[in-house]
Coordinates of C-alpha atoms in Angstrom, one line a residue:
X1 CA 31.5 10.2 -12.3
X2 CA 28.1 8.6 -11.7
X3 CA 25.8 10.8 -9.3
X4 CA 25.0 8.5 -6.3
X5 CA 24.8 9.8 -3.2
X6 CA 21.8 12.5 -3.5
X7 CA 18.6 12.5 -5.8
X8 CA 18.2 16.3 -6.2
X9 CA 16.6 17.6 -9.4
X10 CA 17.3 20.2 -10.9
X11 CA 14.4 22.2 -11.9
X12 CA 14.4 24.3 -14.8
X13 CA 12.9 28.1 -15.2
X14 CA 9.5 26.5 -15.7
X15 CA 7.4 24.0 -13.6
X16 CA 3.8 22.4 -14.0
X17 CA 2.3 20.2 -12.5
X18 CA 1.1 17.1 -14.2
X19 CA -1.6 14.7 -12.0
X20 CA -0.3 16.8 -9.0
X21 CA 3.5 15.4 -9.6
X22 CA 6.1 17.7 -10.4
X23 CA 6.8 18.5 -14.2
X24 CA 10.2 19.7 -15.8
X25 CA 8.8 21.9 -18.5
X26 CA 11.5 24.3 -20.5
X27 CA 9.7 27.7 -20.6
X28 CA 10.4 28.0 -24.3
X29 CA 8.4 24.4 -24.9
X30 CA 5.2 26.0 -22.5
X31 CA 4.1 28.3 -25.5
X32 CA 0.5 27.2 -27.4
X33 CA 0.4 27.8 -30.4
X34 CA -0.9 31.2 -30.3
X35 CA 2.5 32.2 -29.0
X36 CA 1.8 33.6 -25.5
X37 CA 3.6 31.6 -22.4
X38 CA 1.2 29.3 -20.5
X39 CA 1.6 29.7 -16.7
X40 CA 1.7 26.6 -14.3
X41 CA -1.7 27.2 -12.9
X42 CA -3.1 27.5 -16.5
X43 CA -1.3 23.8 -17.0
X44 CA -2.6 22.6 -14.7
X45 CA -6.1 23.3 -15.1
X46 CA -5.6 21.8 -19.1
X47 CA -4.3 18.7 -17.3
X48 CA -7.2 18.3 -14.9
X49 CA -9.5 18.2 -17.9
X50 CA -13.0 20.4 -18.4
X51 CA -15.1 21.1 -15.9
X52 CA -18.7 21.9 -14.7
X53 CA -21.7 19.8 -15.4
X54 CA -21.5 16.5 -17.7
X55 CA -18.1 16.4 -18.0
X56 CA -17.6 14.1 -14.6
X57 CA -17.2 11.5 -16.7
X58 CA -14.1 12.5 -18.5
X59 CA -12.1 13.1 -15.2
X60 CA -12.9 9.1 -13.7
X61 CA -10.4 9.5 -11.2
X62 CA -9.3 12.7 -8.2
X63 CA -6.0 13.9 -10.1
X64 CA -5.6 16.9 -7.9
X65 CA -3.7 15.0 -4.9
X66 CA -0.7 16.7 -3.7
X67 CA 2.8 16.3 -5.0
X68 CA 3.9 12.7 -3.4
X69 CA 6.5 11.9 -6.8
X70 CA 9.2 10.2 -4.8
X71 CA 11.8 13.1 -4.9
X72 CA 14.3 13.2 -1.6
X73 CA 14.8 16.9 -0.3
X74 CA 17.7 18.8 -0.7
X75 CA 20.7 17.3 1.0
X76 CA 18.6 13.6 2.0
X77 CA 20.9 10.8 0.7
X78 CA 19.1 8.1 -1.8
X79 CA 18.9 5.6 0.9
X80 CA 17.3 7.4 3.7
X81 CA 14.6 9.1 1.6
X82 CA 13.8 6.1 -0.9
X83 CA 14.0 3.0 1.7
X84 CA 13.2 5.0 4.7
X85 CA 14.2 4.5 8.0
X86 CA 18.2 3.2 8.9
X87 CA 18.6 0.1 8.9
X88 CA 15.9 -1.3 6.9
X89 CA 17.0 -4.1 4.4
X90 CA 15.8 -4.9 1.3
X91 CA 14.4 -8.5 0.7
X92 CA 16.6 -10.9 -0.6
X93 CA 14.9 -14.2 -1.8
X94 CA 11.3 -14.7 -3.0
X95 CA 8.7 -14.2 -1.0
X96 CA 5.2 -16.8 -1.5
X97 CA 2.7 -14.6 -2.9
X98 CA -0.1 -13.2 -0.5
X99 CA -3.1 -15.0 -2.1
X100 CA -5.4 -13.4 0.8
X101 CA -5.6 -9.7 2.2
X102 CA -2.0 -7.2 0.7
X103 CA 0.7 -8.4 -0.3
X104 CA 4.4 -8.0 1.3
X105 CA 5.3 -4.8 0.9
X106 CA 8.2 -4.1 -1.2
X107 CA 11.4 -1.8 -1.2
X108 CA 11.1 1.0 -4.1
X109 CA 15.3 1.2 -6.1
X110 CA 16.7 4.0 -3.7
X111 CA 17.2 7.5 -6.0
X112 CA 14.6 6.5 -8.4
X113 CA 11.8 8.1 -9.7
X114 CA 8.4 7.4 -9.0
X115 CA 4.8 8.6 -8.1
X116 CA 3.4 6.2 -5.2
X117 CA 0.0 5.4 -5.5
X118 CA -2.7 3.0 -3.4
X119 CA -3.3 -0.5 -3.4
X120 CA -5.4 -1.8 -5.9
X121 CA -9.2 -2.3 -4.8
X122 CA -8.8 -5.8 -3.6
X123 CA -12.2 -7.4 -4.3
X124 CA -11.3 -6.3 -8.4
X125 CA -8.5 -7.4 -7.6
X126 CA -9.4 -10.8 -6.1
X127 CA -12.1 -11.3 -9.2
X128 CA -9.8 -10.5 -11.6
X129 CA -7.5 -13.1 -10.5
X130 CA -10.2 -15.7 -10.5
X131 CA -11.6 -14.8 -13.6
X132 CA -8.0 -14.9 -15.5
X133 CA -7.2 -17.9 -13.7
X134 CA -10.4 -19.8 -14.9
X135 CA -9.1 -18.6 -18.7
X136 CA -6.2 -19.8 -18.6
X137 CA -7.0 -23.2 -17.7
X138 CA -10.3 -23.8 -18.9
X139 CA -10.6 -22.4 -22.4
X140 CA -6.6 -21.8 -23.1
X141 CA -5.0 -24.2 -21.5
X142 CA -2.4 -22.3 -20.5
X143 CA 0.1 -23.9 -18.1
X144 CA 0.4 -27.3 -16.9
X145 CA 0.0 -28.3 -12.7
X146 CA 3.1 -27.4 -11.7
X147 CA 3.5 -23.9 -12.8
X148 CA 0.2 -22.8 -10.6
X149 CA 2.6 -21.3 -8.1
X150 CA 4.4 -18.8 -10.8
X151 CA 0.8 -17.9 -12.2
X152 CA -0.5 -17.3 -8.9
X153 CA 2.6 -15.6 -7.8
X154 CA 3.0 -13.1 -11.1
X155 CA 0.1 -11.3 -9.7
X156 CA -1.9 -10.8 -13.2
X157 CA -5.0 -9.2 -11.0
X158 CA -3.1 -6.7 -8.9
X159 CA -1.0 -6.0 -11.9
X160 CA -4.0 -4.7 -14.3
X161 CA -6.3 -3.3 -11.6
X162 CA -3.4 -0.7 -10.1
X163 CA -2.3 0.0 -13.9
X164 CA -6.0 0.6 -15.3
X165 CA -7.5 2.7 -12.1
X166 CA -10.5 4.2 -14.5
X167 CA -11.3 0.3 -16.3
X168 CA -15.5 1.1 -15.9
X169 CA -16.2 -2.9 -14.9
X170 CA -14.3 -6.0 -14.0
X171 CA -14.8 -7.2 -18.0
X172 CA -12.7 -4.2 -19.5
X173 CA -9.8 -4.9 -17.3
X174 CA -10.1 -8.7 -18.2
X175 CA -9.5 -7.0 -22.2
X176 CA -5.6 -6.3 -20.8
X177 CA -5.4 -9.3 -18.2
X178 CA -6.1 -12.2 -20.9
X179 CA -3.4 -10.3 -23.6
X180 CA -1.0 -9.8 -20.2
X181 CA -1.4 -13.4 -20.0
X182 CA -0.9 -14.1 -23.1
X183 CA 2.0 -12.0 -23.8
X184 CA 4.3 -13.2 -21.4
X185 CA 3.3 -16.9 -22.0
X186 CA 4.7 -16.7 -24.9
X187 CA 8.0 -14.9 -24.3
X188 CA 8.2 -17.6 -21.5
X189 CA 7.8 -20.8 -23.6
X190 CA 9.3 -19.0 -26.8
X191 CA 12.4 -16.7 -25.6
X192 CA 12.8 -17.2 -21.9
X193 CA 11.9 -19.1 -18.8
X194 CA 10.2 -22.6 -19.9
X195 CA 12.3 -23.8 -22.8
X196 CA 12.4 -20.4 -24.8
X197 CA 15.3 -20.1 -27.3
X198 CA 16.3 -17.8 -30.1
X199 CA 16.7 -20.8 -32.6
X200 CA 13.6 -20.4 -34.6
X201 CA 12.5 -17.7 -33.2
X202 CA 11.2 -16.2 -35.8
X203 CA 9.3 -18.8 -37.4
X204 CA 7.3 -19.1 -34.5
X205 CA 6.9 -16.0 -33.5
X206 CA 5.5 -15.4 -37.4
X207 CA 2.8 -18.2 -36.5
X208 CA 1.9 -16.8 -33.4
X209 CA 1.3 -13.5 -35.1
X210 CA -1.6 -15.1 -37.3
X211 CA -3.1 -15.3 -34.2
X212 CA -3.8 -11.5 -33.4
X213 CA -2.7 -10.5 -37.6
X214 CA -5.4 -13.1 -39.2
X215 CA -4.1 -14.9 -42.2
X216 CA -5.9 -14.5 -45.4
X217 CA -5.6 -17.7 -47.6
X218 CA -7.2 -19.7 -49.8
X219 CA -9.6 -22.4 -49.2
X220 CA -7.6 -25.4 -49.6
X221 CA -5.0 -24.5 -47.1
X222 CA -6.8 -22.3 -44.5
X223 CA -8.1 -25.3 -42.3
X224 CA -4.3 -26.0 -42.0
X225 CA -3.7 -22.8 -40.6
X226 CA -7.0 -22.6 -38.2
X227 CA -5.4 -25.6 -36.8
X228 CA -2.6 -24.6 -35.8
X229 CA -3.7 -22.0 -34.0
X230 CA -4.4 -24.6 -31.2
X231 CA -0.7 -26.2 -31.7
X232 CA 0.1 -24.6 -28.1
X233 CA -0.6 -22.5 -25.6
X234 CA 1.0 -19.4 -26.3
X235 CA -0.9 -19.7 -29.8
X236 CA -4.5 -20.4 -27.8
X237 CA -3.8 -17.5 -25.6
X238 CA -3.1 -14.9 -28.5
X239 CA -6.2 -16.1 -30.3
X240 CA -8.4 -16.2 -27.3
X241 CA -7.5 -12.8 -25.8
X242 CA -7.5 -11.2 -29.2
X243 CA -11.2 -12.3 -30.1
X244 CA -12.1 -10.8 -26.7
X245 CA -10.4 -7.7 -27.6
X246 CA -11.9 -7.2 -31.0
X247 CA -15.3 -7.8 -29.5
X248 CA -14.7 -4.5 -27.4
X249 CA -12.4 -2.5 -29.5
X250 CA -12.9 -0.5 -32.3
X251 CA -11.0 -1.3 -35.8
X252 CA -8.7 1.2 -35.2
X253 CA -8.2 0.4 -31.7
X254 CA -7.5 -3.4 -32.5
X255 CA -5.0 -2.5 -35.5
X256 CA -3.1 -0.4 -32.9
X257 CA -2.8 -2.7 -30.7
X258 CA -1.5 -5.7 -33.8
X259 CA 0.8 -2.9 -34.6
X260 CA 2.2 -2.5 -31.8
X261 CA 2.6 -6.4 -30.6
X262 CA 4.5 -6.5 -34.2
X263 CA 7.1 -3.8 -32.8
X264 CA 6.9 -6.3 -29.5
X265 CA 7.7 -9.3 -31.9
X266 CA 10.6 -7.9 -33.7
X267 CA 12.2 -6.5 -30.2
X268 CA 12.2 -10.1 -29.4
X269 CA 14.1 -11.1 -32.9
X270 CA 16.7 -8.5 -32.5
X271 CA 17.1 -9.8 -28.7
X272 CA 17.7 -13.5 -30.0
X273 CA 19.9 -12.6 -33.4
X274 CA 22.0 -11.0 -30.7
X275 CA 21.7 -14.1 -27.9
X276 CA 22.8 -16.4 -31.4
X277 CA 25.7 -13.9 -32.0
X278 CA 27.0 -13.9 -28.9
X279 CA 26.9 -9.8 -30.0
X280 CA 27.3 -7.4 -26.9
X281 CA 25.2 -4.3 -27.7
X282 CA 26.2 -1.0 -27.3
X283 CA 24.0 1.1 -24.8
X284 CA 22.5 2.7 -27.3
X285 CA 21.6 -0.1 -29.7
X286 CA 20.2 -2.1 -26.1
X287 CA 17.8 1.1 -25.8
X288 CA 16.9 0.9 -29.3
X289 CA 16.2 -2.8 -28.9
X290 CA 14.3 -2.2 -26.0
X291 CA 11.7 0.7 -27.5
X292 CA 10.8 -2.5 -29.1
X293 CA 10.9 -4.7 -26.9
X294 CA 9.2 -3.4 -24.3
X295 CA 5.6 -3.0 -22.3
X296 CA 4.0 -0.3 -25.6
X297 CA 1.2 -2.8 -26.0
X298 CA 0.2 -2.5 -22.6
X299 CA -0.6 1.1 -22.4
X300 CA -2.0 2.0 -25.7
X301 CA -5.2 0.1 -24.9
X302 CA -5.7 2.8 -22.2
X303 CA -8.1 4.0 -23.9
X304 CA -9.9 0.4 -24.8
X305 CA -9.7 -0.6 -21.1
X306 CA -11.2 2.3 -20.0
X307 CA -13.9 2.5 -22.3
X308 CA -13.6 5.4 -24.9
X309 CA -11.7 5.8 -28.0
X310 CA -8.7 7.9 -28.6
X311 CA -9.3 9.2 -31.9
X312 CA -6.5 7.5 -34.8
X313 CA -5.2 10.7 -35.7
X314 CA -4.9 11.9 -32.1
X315 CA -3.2 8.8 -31.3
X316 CA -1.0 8.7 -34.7
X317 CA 0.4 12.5 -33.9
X318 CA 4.1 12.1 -33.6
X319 CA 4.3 14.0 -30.8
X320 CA 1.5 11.5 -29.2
X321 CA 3.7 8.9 -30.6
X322 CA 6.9 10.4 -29.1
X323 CA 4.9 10.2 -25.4
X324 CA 4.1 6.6 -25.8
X325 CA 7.3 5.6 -26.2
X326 CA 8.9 7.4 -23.6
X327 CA 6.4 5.7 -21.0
X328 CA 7.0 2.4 -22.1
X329 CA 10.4 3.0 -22.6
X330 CA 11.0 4.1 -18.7
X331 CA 8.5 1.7 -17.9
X332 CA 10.7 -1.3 -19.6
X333 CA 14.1 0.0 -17.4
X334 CA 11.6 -0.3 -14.6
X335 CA 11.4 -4.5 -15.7
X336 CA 15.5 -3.7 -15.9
X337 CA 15.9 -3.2 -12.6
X338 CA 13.8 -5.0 -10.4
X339 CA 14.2 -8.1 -12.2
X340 CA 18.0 -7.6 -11.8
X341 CA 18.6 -10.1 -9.4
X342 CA 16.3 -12.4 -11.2
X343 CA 18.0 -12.6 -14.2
X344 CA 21.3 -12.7 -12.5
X345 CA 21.2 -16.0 -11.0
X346 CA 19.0 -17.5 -14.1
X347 CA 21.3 -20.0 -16.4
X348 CA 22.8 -18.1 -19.4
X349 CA 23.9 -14.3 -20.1
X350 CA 20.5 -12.3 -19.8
X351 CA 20.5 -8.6 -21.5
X352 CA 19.4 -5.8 -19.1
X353 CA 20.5 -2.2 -18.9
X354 CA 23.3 -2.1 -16.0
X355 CA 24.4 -5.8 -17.4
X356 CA 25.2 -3.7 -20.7
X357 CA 26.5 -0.5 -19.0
X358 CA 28.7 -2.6 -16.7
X359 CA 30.1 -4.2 -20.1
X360 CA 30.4 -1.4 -22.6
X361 CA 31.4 1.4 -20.1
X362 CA 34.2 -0.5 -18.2
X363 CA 32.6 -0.1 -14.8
X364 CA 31.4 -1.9 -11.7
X365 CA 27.9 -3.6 -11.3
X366 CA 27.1 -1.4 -9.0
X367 CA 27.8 2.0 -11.0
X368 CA 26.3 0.5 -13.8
X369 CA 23.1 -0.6 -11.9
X370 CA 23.3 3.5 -10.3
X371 CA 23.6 4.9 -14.0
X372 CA 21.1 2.7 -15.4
X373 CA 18.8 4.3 -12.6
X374 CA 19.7 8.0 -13.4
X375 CA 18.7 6.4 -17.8
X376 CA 15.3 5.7 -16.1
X377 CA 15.0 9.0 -14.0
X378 CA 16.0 10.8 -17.1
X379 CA 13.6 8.7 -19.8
X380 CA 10.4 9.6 -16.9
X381 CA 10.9 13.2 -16.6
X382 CA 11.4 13.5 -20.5
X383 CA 7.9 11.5 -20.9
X384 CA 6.3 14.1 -18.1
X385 CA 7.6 17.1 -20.0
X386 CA 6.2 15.8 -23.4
X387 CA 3.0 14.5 -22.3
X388 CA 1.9 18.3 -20.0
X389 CA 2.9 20.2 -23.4
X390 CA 0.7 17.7 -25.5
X391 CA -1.4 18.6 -23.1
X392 CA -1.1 22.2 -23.0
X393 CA -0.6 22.5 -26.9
X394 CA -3.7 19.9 -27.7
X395 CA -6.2 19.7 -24.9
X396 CA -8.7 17.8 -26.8
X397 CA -11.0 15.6 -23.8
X398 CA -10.0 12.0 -25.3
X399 CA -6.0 13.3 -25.9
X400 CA -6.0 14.4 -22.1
X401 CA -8.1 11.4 -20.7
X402 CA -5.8 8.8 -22.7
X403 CA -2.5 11.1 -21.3
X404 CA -3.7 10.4 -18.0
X405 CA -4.4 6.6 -18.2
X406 CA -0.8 6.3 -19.7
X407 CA 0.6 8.2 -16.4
X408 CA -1.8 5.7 -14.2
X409 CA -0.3 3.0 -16.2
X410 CA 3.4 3.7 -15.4
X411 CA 2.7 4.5 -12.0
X412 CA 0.7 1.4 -12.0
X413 CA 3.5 -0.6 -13.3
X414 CA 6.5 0.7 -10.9
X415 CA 4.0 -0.5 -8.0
X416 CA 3.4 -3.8 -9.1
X417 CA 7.3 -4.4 -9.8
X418 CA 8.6 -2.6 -6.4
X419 CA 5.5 -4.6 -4.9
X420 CA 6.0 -8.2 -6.3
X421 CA 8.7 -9.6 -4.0
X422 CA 7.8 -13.5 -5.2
X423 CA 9.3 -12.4 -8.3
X424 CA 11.9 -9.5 -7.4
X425 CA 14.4 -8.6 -5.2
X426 CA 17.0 -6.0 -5.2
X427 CA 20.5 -5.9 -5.4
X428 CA 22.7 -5.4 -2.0
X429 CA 24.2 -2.0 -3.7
X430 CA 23.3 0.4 -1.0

């Protein structure tokens, strides 16, 4: 039977907080090394990061707020504590985007979990937008006229500002804005929206990838190839936003971040040998797909964005590795959901989680839309749990900085998707 009706975690012998949220920590996982068990109030002092003077600087933003992860109390039904009030709806159509003063508020998924967190500063936000805007028409070339309303209305400032909170100036958030930009103008024009298709795929995705990966040839036949980095825009963009990068990031930094679009790339192969197939995944093999395929790029330039370096072996640690994943992975579901609808009423049969737990678990949308939400609730509190006892086990300054700008960057990323009602709109399951 799906739980549906209340949100009411269970907490295990052994809490912490993490950012001032919640944490579900087992109390055999909250021993260092030396072997001694860490109490909660020790945590959370690792978490906040050193203190006293110089050291201001490695704590950017006030992490000591109080608890506000979206969690009903005991006995509130999903509905009441995540939409609020009876009677409320939840929008159904697209709204036109605000392009002065906050946008329309959105409806967060009732039962799901989530830390709110303000609104974006708007003046970054509002030169952000111009900034990326002037890119992507004047040195990319980006989009013709008539797709100025889905650029506008995809929110690229709001978006990076409310995921990067600790970016030191307007030109390191523009490092993630022009690859954001880049990224999904290619899944658009290549997989999805604006002509994508998984004929080919490959081949052009390959080509693409010289663009961040450069190609090492020989004379004769290299001019071919710094040609056709200008055959479109998708190709433009890549090439453009990673020679921005580059400038900023380290080598190790910028080889993270190739390695990690290559994981991006081959999601979007397994995606399309799947769409050729006609193949219906099995839950499991989605989720597998989907660590892939998913927003990893995004925050493991944390670090980049907000202008130190995570070290390569700190950031190569499996169980550093192991965090990542489980914050883009619950990050992705996030995309699942709240592009739902979306996807729905799009031409064609679009892979999302309850679309493959409605089909491989013989139940109704809605349960499988409910469960999917309980995958995501589940994936978050196992990313919270493994990030504090990183934390706890290895609080090296850069590890606990980077920790944190990962946790801004989910939180970030539910608030732009809950928040984005041009694009998104929620199912009438409640």
């Amino acid at each position: 039977m799906l739980r549906q009706t209340t949100v009411v975690p269970v907490r295990p012998s052994g809490e912490a907080a993490f950012r001032g949220r919640r944490v579900r920590i087992d109390v055999a996982e909250r021993r260092p090394r030396g072997g001694a068990a860490m109490n909660s109030n020790a945590l959370e002092k690792i978490l906040r990061g050193p203190s006293g003077l110089g050291t201001s600087g490695l704590n950017p933003l006030d992490w000591s707020a109080p608890d506000t992860a979206a969690e009903p109390p005991e006995g509130a039904t999903a509905v009441g504590a995540a939409v609020g009030a009876e009677g409320a709806t939840v929008p159904q159509g697209p709204v036109p985007p605000e392009r002065d003063g906050a946008p329309e508020p959105g409806r967060p998924i009732p039962g799901l979990y989530y830390h709110p967190v303000p609104e974006p500063d708007p003046e970054r936000v509002a030169e952000v937008s111009r900034r990326v805007k002037a890119w992507a028409l004047d040195e990319v070339q980006l989009y013709p006229p008539e797709w100025e309303d889905q650029f506008d209305g995809f929110s690229l400032g709001r978006y990076l500002v409310v995921c990067h909170p600790d970016a030191p100036s307007i030109d390191h958030l523009m490092l993630a804005t022009r690859l954001m930009a880049a990224e999904n103008a290619l899944d658009d024009l290549y997989c999805e929206d604006h002509g994508g298709s998984p004929v080919g795929l490959g081949g052009r995705l390959l080509l693409a990838h010289t663009a961040l990966d450069p190609l090492y040839t020989t004379e004769e036949y290299r001019p071919h190839w710094e040609e056709s980095l200008l055959a479109d825009a998708p190709r433009r963009a890549y090439r453009s936003a990673m020679d921005y990068f580059t400038e900023a990031a380290t080598p190790a930094q910028s080889d993270r971040f190739r390695h990690d679009m290559a994981r991006l790339h081959l999601g979007y192969l397994a995606e399309a040998a799947w769409a050729e197939t006609e193949y219906r995944p099995q839950v499991w093999e989605y989720l597998a797909m989907r660590q892939f395929n998913n927003f990893r790029p995004c925050p493991t330039i944390t670090d980049t964005v907000g202008g130190y370096e995570l070290p390569a072996d700190l950031h190569a640690l499996p169980a550093m590795q192991r965090v990542i994943a489980l914050a883009s992975n619950a990050t992705t579901i996030v995309n699942d959901l709240y592009s739902y609808t979306k996807e729905l009423a799009a031409p064609g049969h679009h892979l999302n989680l309850p679309v493959v737990i409605a089909e491989r678990e013989d139940c109704t949308d809605r349960e499988a839309y409910l469960k999917a939400v309980e995958v995501h609730n589940d994936l978050m509190h196992a990313f919270e749990s493994a990030a504090a006892v990183l934390a706890a086990t290895r609080p090296d300054p850069a590890m606990l900085r980077f920790l944190r700008g990962v946790a801004a960057w989910v939180d970030g990323n539910h608030h732009w998707h809950c928040t984005n009602t041009y694009r998104y709109s929620l199912p009438d399951f409640w």
